[in-house]
Structures are given as structure tokens and as C-alpha cells.
mmCIF file with all atom_site columns, C-alpha atoms in Angstrom:
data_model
loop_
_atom_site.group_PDB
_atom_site.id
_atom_site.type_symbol
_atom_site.label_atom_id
_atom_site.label_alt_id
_atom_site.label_comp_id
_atom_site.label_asym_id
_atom_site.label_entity_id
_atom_site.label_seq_id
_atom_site.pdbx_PDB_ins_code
_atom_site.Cartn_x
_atom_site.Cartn_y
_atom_site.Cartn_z
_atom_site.occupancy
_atom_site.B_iso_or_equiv
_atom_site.pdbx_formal_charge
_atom_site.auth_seq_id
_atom_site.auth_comp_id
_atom_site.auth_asym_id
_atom_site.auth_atom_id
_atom_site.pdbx_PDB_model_num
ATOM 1   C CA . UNK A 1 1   ? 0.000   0.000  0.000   1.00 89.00 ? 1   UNK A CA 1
ATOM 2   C CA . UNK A 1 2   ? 1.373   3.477  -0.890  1.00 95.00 ? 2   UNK A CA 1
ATOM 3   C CA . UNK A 1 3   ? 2.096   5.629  2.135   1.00 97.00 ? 3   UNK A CA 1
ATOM 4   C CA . UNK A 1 4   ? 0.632   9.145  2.283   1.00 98.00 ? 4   UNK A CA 1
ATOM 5   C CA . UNK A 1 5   ? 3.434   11.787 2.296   1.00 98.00 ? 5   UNK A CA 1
ATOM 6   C CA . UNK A 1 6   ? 2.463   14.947 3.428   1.00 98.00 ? 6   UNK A CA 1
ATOM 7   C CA . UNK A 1 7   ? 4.586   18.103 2.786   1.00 98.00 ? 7   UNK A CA 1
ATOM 8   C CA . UNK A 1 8   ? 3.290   21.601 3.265   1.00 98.00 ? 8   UNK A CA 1
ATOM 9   C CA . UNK A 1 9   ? 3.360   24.304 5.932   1.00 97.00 ? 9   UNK A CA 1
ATOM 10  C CA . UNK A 1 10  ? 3.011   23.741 9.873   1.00 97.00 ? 10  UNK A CA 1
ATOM 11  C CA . UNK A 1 11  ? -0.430  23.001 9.692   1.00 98.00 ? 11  UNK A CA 1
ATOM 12  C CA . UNK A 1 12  ? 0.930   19.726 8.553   1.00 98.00 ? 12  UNK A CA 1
ATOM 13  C CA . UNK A 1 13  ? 1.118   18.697 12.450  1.00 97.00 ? 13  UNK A CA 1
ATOM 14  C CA . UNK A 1 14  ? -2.976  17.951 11.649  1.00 98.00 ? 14  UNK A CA 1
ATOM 15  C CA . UNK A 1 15  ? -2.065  15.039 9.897   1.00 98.00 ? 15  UNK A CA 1
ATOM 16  C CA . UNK A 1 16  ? 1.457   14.085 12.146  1.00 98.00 ? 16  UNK A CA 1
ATOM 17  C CA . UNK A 1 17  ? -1.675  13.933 14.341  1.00 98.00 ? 17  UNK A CA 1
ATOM 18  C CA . UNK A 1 18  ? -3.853  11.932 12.538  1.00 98.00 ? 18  UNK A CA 1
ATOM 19  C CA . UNK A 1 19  ? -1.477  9.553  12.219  1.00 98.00 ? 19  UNK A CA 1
ATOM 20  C CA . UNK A 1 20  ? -0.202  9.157  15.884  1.00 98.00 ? 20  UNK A CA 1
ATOM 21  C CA . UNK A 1 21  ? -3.840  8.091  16.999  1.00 98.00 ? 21  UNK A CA 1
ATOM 22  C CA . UNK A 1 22  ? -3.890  5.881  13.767  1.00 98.00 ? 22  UNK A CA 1
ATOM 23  C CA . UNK A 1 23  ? -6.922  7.419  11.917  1.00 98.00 ? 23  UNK A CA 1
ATOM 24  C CA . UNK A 1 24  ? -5.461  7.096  8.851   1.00 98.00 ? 24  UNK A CA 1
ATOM 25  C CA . UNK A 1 25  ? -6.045  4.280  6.497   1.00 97.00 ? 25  UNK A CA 1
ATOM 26  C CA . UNK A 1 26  ? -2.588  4.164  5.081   1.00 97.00 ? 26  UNK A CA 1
ATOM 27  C CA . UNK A 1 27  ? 1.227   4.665  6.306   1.00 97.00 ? 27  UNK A CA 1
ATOM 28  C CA . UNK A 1 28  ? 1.901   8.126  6.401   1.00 98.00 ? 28  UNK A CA 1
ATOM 29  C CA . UNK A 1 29  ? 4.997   10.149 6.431   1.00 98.00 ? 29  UNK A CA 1
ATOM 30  C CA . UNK A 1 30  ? 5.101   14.031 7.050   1.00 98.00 ? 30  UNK A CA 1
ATOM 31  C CA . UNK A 1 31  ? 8.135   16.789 5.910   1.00 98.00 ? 31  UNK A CA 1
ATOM 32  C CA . UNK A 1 32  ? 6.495   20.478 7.464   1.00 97.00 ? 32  UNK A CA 1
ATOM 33  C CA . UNK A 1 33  ? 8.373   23.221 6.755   1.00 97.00 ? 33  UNK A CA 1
ATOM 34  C CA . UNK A 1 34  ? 6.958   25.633 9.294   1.00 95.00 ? 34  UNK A CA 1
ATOM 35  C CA . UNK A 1 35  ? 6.378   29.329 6.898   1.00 94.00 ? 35  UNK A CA 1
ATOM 36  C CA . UNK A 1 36  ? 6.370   27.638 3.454   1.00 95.00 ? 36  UNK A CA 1
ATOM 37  C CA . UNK A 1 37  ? 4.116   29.586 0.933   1.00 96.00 ? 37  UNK A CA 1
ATOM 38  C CA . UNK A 1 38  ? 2.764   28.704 -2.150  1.00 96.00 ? 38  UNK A CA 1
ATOM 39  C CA . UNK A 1 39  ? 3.968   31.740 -3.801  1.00 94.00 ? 39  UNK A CA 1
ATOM 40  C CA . UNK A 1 40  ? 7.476   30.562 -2.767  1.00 92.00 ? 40  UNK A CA 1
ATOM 41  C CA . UNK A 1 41  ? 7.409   27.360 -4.773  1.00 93.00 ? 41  UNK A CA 1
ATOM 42  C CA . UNK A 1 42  ? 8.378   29.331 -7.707  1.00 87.00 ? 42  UNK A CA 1
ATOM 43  C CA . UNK A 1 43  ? 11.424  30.661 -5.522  1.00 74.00 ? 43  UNK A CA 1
ATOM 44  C CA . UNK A 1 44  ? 14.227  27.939 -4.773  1.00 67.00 ? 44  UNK A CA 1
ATOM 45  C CA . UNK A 1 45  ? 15.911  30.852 -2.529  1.00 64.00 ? 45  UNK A CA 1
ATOM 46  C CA . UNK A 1 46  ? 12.687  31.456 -0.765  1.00 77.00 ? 46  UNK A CA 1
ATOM 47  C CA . UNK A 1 47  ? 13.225  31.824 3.480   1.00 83.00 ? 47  UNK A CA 1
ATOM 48  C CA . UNK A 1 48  ? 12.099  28.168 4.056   1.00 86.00 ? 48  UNK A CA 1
ATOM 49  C CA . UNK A 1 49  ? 13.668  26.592 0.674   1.00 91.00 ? 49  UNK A CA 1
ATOM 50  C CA . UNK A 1 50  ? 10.193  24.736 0.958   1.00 94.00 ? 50  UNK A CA 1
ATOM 51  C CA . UNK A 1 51  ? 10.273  24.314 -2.964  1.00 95.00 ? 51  UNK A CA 1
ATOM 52  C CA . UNK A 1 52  ? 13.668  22.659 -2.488  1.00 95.00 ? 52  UNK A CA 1
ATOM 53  C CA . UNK A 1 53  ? 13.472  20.613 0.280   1.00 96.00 ? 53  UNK A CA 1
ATOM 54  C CA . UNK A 1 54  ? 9.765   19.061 -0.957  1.00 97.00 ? 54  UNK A CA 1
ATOM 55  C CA . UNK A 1 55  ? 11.698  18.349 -4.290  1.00 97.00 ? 55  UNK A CA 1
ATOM 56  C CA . UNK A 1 56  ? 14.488  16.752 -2.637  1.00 96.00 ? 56  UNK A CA 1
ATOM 57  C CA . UNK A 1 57  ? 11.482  14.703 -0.692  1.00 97.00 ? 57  UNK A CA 1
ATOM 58  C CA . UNK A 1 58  ? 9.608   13.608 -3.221  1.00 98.00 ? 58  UNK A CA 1
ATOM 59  C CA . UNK A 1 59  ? 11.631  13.762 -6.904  1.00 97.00 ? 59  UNK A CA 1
ATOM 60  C CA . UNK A 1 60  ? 11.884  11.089 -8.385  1.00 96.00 ? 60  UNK A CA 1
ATOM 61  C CA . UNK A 1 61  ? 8.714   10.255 -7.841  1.00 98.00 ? 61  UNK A CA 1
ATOM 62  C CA . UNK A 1 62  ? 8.656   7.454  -5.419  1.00 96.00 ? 62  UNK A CA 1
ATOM 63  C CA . UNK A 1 63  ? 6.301   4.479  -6.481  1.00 95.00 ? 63  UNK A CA 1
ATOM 64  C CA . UNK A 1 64  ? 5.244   3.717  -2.654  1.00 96.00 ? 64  UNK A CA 1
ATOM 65  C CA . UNK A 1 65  ? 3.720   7.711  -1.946  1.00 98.00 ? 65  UNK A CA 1
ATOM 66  C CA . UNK A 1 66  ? 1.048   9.442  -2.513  1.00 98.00 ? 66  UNK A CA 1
ATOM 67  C CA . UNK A 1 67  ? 1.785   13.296 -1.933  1.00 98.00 ? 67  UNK A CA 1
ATOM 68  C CA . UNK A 1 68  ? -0.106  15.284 -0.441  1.00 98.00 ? 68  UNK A CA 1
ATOM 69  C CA . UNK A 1 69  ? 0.118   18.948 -0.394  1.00 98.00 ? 69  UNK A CA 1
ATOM 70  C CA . UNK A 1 70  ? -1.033  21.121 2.761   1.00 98.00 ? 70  UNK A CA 1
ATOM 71  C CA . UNK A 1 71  ? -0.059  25.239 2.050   1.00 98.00 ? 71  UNK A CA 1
ATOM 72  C CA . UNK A 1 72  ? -1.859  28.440 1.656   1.00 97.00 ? 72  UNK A CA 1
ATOM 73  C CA . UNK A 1 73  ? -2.645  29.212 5.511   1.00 97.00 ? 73  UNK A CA 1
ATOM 74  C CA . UNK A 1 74  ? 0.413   32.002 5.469   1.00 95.00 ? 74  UNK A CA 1
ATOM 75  C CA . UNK A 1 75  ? -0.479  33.051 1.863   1.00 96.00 ? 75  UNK A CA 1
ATOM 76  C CA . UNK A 1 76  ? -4.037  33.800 2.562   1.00 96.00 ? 76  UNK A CA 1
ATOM 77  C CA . UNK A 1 77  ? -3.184  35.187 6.522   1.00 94.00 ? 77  UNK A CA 1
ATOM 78  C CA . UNK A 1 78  ? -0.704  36.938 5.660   1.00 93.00 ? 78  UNK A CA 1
ATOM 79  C CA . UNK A 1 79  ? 1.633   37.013 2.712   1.00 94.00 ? 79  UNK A CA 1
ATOM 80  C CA . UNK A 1 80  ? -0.432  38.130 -0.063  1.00 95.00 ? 80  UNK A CA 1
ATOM 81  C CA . UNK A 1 81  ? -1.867  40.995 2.411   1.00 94.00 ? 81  UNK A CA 1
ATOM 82  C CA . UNK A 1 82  ? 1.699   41.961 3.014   1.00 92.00 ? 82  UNK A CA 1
ATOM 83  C CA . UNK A 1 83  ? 3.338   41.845 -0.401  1.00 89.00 ? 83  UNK A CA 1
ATOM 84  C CA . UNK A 1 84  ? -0.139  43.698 -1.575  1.00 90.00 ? 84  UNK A CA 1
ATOM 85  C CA . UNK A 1 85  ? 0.499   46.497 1.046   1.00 87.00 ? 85  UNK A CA 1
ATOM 86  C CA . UNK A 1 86  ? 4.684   46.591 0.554   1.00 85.00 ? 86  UNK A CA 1
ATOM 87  C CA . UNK A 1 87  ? 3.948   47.016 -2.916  1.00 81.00 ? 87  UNK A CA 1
ATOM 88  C CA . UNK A 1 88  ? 1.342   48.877 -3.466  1.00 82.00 ? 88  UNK A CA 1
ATOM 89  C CA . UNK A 1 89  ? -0.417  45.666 -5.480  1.00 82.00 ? 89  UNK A CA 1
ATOM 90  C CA . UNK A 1 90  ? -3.910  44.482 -5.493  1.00 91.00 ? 90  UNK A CA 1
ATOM 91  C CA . UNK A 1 91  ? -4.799  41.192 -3.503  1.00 95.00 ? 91  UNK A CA 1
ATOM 92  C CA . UNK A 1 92  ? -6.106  39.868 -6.278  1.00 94.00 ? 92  UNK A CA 1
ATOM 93  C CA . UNK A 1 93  ? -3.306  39.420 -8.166  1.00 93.00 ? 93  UNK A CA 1
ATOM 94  C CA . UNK A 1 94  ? -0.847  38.266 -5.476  1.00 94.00 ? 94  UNK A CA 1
ATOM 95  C CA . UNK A 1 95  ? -3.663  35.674 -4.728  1.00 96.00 ? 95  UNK A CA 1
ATOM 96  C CA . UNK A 1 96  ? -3.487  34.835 -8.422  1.00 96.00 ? 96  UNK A CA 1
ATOM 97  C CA . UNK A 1 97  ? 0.499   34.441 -8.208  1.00 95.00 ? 97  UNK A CA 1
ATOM 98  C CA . UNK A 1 98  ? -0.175  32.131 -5.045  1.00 96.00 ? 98  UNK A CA 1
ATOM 99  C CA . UNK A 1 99  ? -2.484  29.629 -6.633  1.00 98.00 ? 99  UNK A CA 1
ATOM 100 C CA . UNK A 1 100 ? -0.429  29.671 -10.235 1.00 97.00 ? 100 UNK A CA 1
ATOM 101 C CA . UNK A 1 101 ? 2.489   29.359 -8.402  1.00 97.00 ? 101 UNK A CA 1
ATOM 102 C CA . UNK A 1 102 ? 1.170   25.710 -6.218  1.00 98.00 ? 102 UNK A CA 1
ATOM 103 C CA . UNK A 1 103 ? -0.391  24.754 -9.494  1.00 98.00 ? 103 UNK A CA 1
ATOM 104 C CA . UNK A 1 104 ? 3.273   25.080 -11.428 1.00 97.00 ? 104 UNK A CA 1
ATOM 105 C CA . UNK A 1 105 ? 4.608   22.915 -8.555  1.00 98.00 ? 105 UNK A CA 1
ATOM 106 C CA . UNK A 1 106 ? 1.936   20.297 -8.816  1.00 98.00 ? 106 UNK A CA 1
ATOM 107 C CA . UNK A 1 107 ? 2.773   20.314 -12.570 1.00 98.00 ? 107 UNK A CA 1
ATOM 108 C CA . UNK A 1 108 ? 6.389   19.353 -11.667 1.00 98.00 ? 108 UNK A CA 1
ATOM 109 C CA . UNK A 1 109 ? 5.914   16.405 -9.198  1.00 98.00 ? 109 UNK A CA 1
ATOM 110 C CA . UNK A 1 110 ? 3.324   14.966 -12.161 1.00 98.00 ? 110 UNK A CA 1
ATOM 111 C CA . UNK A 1 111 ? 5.819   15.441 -14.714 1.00 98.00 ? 111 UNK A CA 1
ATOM 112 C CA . UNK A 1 112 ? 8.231   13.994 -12.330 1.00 98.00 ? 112 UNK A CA 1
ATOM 113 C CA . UNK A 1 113 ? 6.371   10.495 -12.621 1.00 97.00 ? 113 UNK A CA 1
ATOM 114 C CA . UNK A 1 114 ? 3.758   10.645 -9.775  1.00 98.00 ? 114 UNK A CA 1
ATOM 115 C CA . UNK A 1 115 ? -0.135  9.207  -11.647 1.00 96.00 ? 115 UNK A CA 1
ATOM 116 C CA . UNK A 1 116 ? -1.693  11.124 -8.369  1.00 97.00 ? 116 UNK A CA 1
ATOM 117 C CA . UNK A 1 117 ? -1.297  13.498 -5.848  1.00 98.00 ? 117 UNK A CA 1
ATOM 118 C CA . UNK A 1 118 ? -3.810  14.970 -3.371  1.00 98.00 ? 118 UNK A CA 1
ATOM 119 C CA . UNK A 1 119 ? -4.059  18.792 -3.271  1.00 98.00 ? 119 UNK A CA 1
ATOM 120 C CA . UNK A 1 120 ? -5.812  20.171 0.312   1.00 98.00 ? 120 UNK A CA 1
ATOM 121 C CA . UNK A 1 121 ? -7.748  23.510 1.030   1.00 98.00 ? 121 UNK A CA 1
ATOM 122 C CA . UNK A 1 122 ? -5.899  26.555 3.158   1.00 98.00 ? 122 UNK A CA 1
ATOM 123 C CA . UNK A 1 123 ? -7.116  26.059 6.601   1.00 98.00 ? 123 UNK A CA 1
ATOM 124 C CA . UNK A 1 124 ? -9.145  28.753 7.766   1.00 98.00 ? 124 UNK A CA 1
ATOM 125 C CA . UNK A 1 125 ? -7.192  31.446 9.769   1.00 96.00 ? 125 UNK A CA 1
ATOM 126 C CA . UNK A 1 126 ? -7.851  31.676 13.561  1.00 95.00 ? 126 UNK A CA 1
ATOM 127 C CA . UNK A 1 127 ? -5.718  34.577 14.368  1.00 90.00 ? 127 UNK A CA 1
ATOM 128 C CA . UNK A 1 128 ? -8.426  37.545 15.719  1.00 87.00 ? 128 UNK A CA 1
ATOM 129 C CA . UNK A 1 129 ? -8.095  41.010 15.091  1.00 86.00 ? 129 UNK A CA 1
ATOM 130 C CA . UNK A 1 130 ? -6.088  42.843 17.805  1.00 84.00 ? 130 UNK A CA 1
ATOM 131 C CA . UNK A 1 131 ? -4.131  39.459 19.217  1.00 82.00 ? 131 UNK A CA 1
ATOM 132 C CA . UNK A 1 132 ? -0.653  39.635 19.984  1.00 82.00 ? 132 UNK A CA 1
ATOM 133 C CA . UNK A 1 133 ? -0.140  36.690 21.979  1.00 86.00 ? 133 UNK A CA 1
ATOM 134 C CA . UNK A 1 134 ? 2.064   34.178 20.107  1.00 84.00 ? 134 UNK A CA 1
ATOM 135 C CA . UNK A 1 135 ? 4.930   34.538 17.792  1.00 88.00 ? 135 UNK A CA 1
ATOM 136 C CA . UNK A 1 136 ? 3.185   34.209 14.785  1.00 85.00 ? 136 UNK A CA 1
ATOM 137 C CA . UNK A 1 137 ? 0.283   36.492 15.688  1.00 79.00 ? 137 UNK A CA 1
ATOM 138 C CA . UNK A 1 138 ? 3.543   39.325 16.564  1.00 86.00 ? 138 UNK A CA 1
ATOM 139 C CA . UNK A 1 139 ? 4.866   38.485 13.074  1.00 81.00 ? 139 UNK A CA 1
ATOM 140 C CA . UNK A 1 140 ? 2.224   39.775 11.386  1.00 88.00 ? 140 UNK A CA 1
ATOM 141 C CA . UNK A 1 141 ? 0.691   42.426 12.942  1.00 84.00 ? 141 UNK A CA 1
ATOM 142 C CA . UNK A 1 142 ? 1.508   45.331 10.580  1.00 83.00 ? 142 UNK A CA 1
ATOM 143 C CA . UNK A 1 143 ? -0.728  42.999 7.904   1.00 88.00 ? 143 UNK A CA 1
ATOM 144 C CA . UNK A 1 144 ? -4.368  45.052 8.785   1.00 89.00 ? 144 UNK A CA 1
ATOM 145 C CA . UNK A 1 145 ? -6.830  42.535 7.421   1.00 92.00 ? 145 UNK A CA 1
ATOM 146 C CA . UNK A 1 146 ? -9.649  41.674 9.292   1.00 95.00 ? 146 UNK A CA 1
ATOM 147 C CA . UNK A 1 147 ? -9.947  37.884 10.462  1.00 96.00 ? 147 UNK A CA 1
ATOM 148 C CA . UNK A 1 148 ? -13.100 37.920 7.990   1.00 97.00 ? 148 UNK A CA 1
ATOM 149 C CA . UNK A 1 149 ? -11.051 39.887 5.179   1.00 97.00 ? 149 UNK A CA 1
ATOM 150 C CA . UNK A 1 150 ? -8.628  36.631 5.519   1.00 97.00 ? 150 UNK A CA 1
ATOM 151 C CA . UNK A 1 151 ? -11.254 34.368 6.361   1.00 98.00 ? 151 UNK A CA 1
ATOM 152 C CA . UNK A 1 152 ? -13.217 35.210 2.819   1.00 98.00 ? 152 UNK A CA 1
ATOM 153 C CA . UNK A 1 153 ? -9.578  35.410 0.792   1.00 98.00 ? 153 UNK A CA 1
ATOM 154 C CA . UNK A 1 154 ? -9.002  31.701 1.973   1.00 98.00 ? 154 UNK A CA 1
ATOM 155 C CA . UNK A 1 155 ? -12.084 31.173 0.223   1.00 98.00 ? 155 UNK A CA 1
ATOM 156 C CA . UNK A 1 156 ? -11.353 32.501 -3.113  1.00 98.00 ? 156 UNK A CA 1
ATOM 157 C CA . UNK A 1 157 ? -8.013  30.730 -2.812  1.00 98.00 ? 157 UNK A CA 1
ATOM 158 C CA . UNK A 1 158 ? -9.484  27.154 -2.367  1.00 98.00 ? 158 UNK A CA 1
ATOM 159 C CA . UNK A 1 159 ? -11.746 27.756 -5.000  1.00 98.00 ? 159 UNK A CA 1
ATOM 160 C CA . UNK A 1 160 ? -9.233  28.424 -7.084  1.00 98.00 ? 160 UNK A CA 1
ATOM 161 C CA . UNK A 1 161 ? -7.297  25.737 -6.049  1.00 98.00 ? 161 UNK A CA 1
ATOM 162 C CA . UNK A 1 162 ? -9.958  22.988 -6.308  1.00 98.00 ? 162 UNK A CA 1
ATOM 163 C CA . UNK A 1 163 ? -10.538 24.711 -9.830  1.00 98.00 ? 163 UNK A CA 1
ATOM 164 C CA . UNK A 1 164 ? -6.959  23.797 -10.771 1.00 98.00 ? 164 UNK A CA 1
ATOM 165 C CA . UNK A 1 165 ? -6.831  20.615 -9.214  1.00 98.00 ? 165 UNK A CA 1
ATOM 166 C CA . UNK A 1 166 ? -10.052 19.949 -11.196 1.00 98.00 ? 166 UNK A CA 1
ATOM 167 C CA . UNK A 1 167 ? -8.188  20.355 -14.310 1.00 98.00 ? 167 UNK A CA 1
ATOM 168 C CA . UNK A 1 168 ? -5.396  18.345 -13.708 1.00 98.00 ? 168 UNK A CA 1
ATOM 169 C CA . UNK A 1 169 ? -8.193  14.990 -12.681 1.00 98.00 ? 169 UNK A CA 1
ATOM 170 C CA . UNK A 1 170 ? -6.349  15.591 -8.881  1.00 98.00 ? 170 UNK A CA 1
ATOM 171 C CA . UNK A 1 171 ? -8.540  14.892 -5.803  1.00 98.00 ? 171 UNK A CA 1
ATOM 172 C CA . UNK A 1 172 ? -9.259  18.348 -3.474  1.00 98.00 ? 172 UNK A CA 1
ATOM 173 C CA . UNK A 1 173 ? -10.351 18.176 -0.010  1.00 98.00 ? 173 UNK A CA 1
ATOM 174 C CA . UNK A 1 174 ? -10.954 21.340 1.711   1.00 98.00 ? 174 UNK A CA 1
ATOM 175 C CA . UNK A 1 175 ? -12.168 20.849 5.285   1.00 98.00 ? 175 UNK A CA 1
ATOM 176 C CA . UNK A 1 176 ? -14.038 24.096 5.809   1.00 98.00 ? 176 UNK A CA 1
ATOM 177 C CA . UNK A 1 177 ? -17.437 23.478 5.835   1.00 97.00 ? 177 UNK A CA 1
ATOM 178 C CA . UNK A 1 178 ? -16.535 21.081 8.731   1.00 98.00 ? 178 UNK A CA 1
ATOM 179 C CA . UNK A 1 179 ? -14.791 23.816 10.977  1.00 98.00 ? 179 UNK A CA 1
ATOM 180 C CA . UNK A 1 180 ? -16.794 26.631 9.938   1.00 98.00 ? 180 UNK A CA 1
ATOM 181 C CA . UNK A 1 181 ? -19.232 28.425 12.538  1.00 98.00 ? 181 UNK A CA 1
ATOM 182 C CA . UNK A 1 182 ? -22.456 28.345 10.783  1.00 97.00 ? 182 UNK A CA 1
ATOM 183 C CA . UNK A 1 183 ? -23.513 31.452 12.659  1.00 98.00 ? 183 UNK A CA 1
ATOM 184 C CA . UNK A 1 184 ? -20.330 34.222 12.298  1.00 97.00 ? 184 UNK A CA 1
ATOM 185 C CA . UNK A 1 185 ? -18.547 32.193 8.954   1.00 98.00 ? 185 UNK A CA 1
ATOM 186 C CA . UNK A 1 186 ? -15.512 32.001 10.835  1.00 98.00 ? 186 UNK A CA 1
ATOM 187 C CA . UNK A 1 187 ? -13.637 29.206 12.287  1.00 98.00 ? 187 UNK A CA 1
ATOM 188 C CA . UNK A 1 188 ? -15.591 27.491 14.893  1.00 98.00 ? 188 UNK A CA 1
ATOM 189 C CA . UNK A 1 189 ? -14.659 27.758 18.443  1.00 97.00 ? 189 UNK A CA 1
ATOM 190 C CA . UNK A 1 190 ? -14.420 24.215 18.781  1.00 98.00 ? 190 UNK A CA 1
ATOM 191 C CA . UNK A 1 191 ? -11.558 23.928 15.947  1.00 98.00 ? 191 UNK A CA 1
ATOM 192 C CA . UNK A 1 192 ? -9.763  26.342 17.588  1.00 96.00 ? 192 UNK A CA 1
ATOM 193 C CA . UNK A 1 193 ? -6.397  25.886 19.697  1.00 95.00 ? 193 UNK A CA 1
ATOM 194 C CA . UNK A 1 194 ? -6.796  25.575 23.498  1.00 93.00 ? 194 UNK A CA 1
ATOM 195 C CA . UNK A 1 195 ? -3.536  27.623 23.949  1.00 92.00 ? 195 UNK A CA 1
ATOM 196 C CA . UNK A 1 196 ? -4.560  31.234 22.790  1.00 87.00 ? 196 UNK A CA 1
ATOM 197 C CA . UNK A 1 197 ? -0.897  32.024 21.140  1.00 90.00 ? 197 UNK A CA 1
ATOM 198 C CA . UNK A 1 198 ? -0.916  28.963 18.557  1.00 94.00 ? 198 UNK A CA 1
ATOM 199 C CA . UNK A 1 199 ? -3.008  29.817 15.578  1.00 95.00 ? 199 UNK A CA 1
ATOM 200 C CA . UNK A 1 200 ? -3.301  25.952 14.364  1.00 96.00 ? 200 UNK A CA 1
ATOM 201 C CA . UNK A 1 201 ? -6.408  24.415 14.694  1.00 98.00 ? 201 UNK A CA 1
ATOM 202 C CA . UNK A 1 202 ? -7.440  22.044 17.762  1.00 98.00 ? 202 UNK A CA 1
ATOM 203 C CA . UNK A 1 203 ? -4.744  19.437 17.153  1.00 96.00 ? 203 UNK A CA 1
ATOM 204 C CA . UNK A 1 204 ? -7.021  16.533 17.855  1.00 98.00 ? 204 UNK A CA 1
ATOM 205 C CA . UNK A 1 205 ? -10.484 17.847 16.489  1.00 98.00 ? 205 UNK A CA 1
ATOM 206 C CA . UNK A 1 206 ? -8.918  18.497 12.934  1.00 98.00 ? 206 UNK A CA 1
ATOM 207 C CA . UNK A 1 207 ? -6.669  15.697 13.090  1.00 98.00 ? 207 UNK A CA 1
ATOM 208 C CA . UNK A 1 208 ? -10.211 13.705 13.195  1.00 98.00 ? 208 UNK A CA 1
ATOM 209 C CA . UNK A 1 209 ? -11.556 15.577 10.327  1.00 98.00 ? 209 UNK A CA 1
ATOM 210 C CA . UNK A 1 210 ? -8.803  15.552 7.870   1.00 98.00 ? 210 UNK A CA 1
ATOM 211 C CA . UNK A 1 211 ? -8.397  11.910 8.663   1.00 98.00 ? 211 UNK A CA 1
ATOM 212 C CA . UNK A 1 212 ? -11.994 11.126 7.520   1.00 98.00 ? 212 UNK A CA 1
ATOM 213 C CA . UNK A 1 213 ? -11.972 13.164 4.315   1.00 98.00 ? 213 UNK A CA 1
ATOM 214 C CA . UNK A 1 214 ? -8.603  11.740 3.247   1.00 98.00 ? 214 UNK A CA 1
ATOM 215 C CA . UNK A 1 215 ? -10.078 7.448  4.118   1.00 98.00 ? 215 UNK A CA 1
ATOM 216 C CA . UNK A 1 216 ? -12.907 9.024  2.103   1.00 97.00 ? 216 UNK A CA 1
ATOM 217 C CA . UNK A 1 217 ? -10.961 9.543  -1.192  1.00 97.00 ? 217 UNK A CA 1
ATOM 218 C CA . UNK A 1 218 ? -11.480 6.169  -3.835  1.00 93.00 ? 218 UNK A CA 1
ATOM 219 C CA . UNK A 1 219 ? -7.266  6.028  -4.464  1.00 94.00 ? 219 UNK A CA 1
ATOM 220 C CA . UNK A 1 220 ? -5.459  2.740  -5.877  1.00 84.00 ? 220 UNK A CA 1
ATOM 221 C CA . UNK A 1 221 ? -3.692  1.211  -3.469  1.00 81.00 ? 221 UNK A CA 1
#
């Protein structure tokens, strides 16, 4: 059976999760690279060297894995706000340069022999307007955006990603009607992180999700 290898941002710790309490119906091996972007898988001299260090991973394709590919979280909650603002661009078109830039990536681990991959929604941000405890939260406080400002651009960006997954015959899960709050739009308390300064979901509670939509997927073995 191929093993699931998941590669993406820290939100990757979901399914390093997932798989400690064995929810997964297949092996599973995880490479986060805590800040990767998918605007900086067209740079191989980005901060992280995320591009470079998933290649290294997973080129040549390896005939036991199924990738799968968790990014867009910092993209959506901050870096396309920030680059937008530095540069006096629109959001629109940095979001465009996201997506484009996961899709040109996804082009070169299919070229690079794998039949399949699985491609996975931004997680919704949980960061609120105005909080300052946690690193992450400090990082990117000069980005203004409004938790629903990022909340609805994480939106636009999985629906463009499902779109280009859609082209490519790739399976998209995208977990956000699951953690969404029916009443505000926004992440659900529930899904949220007990400790205030970490602005990943509940470890367990998405764990549990992810796990069911990935078991879900009809993949050859």
C-alpha cells in the first residue's frame, strides 16, 4: 500500500496527528516546513527553501507515496496581504500568483512520474483582530486585514485551487465546511487551539476531520 506523504506548511502537524492516533487508512509520512508559501514554490531561494526541500522529498517520484500537499494558511493570513500592502499591489493578483504558483509545482511532481497526488484547502485562519499573543500572531501584525477579510480570501483561494486541481483529474479536499461556525462564517470555536498564542487548529479535532476526508478519497492502493 502506498504511504501518504504529506509536505506543506506547519499546519501539517494535523495530519502528524492523525497519524499518531492511527486514523489514517494508510502509512503516512510528514516533511512540514513551518512558513512555506505557495507563492514561494516558484522561488528555490525562498526563506524556508520549501520548494527545495519538498523536491528533494519527493523527486523522483517514489512508487510507494502518494503526496499530499497542505499550504496556503500564510499566503491567505498573511503574505499576499503583506506583499499587496509593501507594494502597493492588489490582492487579487498576489492571490493569483499564489495559486499559479502551487499549481506550477503540482505540474512538476506529475511530470516527475507521480499518476496522483492529493491537493488540500488553506485552513481557515484563527488569528483575531487585535491578538498579539504568540509569535506568529507578533509576526504579522503590521498585515491590517480583518480575520473575515482573511477568512473570505481563503475562500477565493481554495476555489481556485480545487478549480486547478479539477483540471489536472487531482482529488481536493478542503475541510471548511466542517470547521466553519455556521452562525459568524468564521472558524468554529471548537476547531480552535486551546492555547490562545498557537493559531493551528485544535490538534485533535482536525486531526479527526482531515483523517476522515482523506479514508474518504477512492485512491489505488
Amino acid at each position: 500500500m502506498r504511504d501518504w506523504y504529506f509536505i506543506g506548511d506547519s499546519h501539517v502537524q494535523s495530519f502528524e496527528v492523525a497519524a499518531t492516533l492511527r486514523l489514517l487508512n494508510r502509512p503516512a509520512r510528514c516533511l512540514p516546513v513551518p512558513g512555506a508559501t505557495s507563492v514561494g514554490l516558484r522561488n528555490p531561494e525562498s526563506q524556508t527553501h520549501a520548494v527545495a526541500l519538498f523536491k528533494e522529498a519527493l523527486l523522483p517520484a517514489q512508487a510507494d507515496a502518494i503526496p499530499v500537499i497542505q499550504l496556503g494558511e500564510v499566503d491567505c493570513g498573511f503574505v499576499i496581504w503583506w506583499r499587496a500592502q509593501r507594494h502597493g499591489d492588489c490582492v487579487e493578483r498576489q492571490l493569483e500568483d499564489s495559486v499559479a504558483a502551487c499549481a506550477a509545482f503540482v505540474d512538476d511532481l506529475l511530470e516527475g512520474g507521480y499518476p496522483t497526488l492529493v491537493l488540500t484547502g488553506a485552513v481557515l485562519p484563527t488569528i483575531c483582530d487585535g491578538e498579539t499573543r504568540g509569535k506568529v500572531a507578533r509576526a504579522r501584525h503590521e498585515v491590517t486585514a480583518t480575520l473575515r477579510q482573511r477568512t473570505e480570501l481563503t475562500h477565493r483561494y481554495n476555489a481556485l485551487l480545487r478549480n486547478e486541481a479539477a483540471a489536472r483529474g487531482l482529488p481536493f479536499i478542503d475541510i471548511t465546511p466542517c470547521i466553519t461556525d455556521p452562525d459568524s462564517g468564521l472558524v468554529a470555536e471548537a476547531f480552535r487551539s486551546p492555547n490562545p498564542g498557537d493559531h493551528h487548529l485544535h490538534p485533535i479535532r482536525a486531526a479527526e476531520v482531515w483523517a476522515e476526508a482523506l479514508n474518504a478519497l477512492d485512491l489505488p492502493s
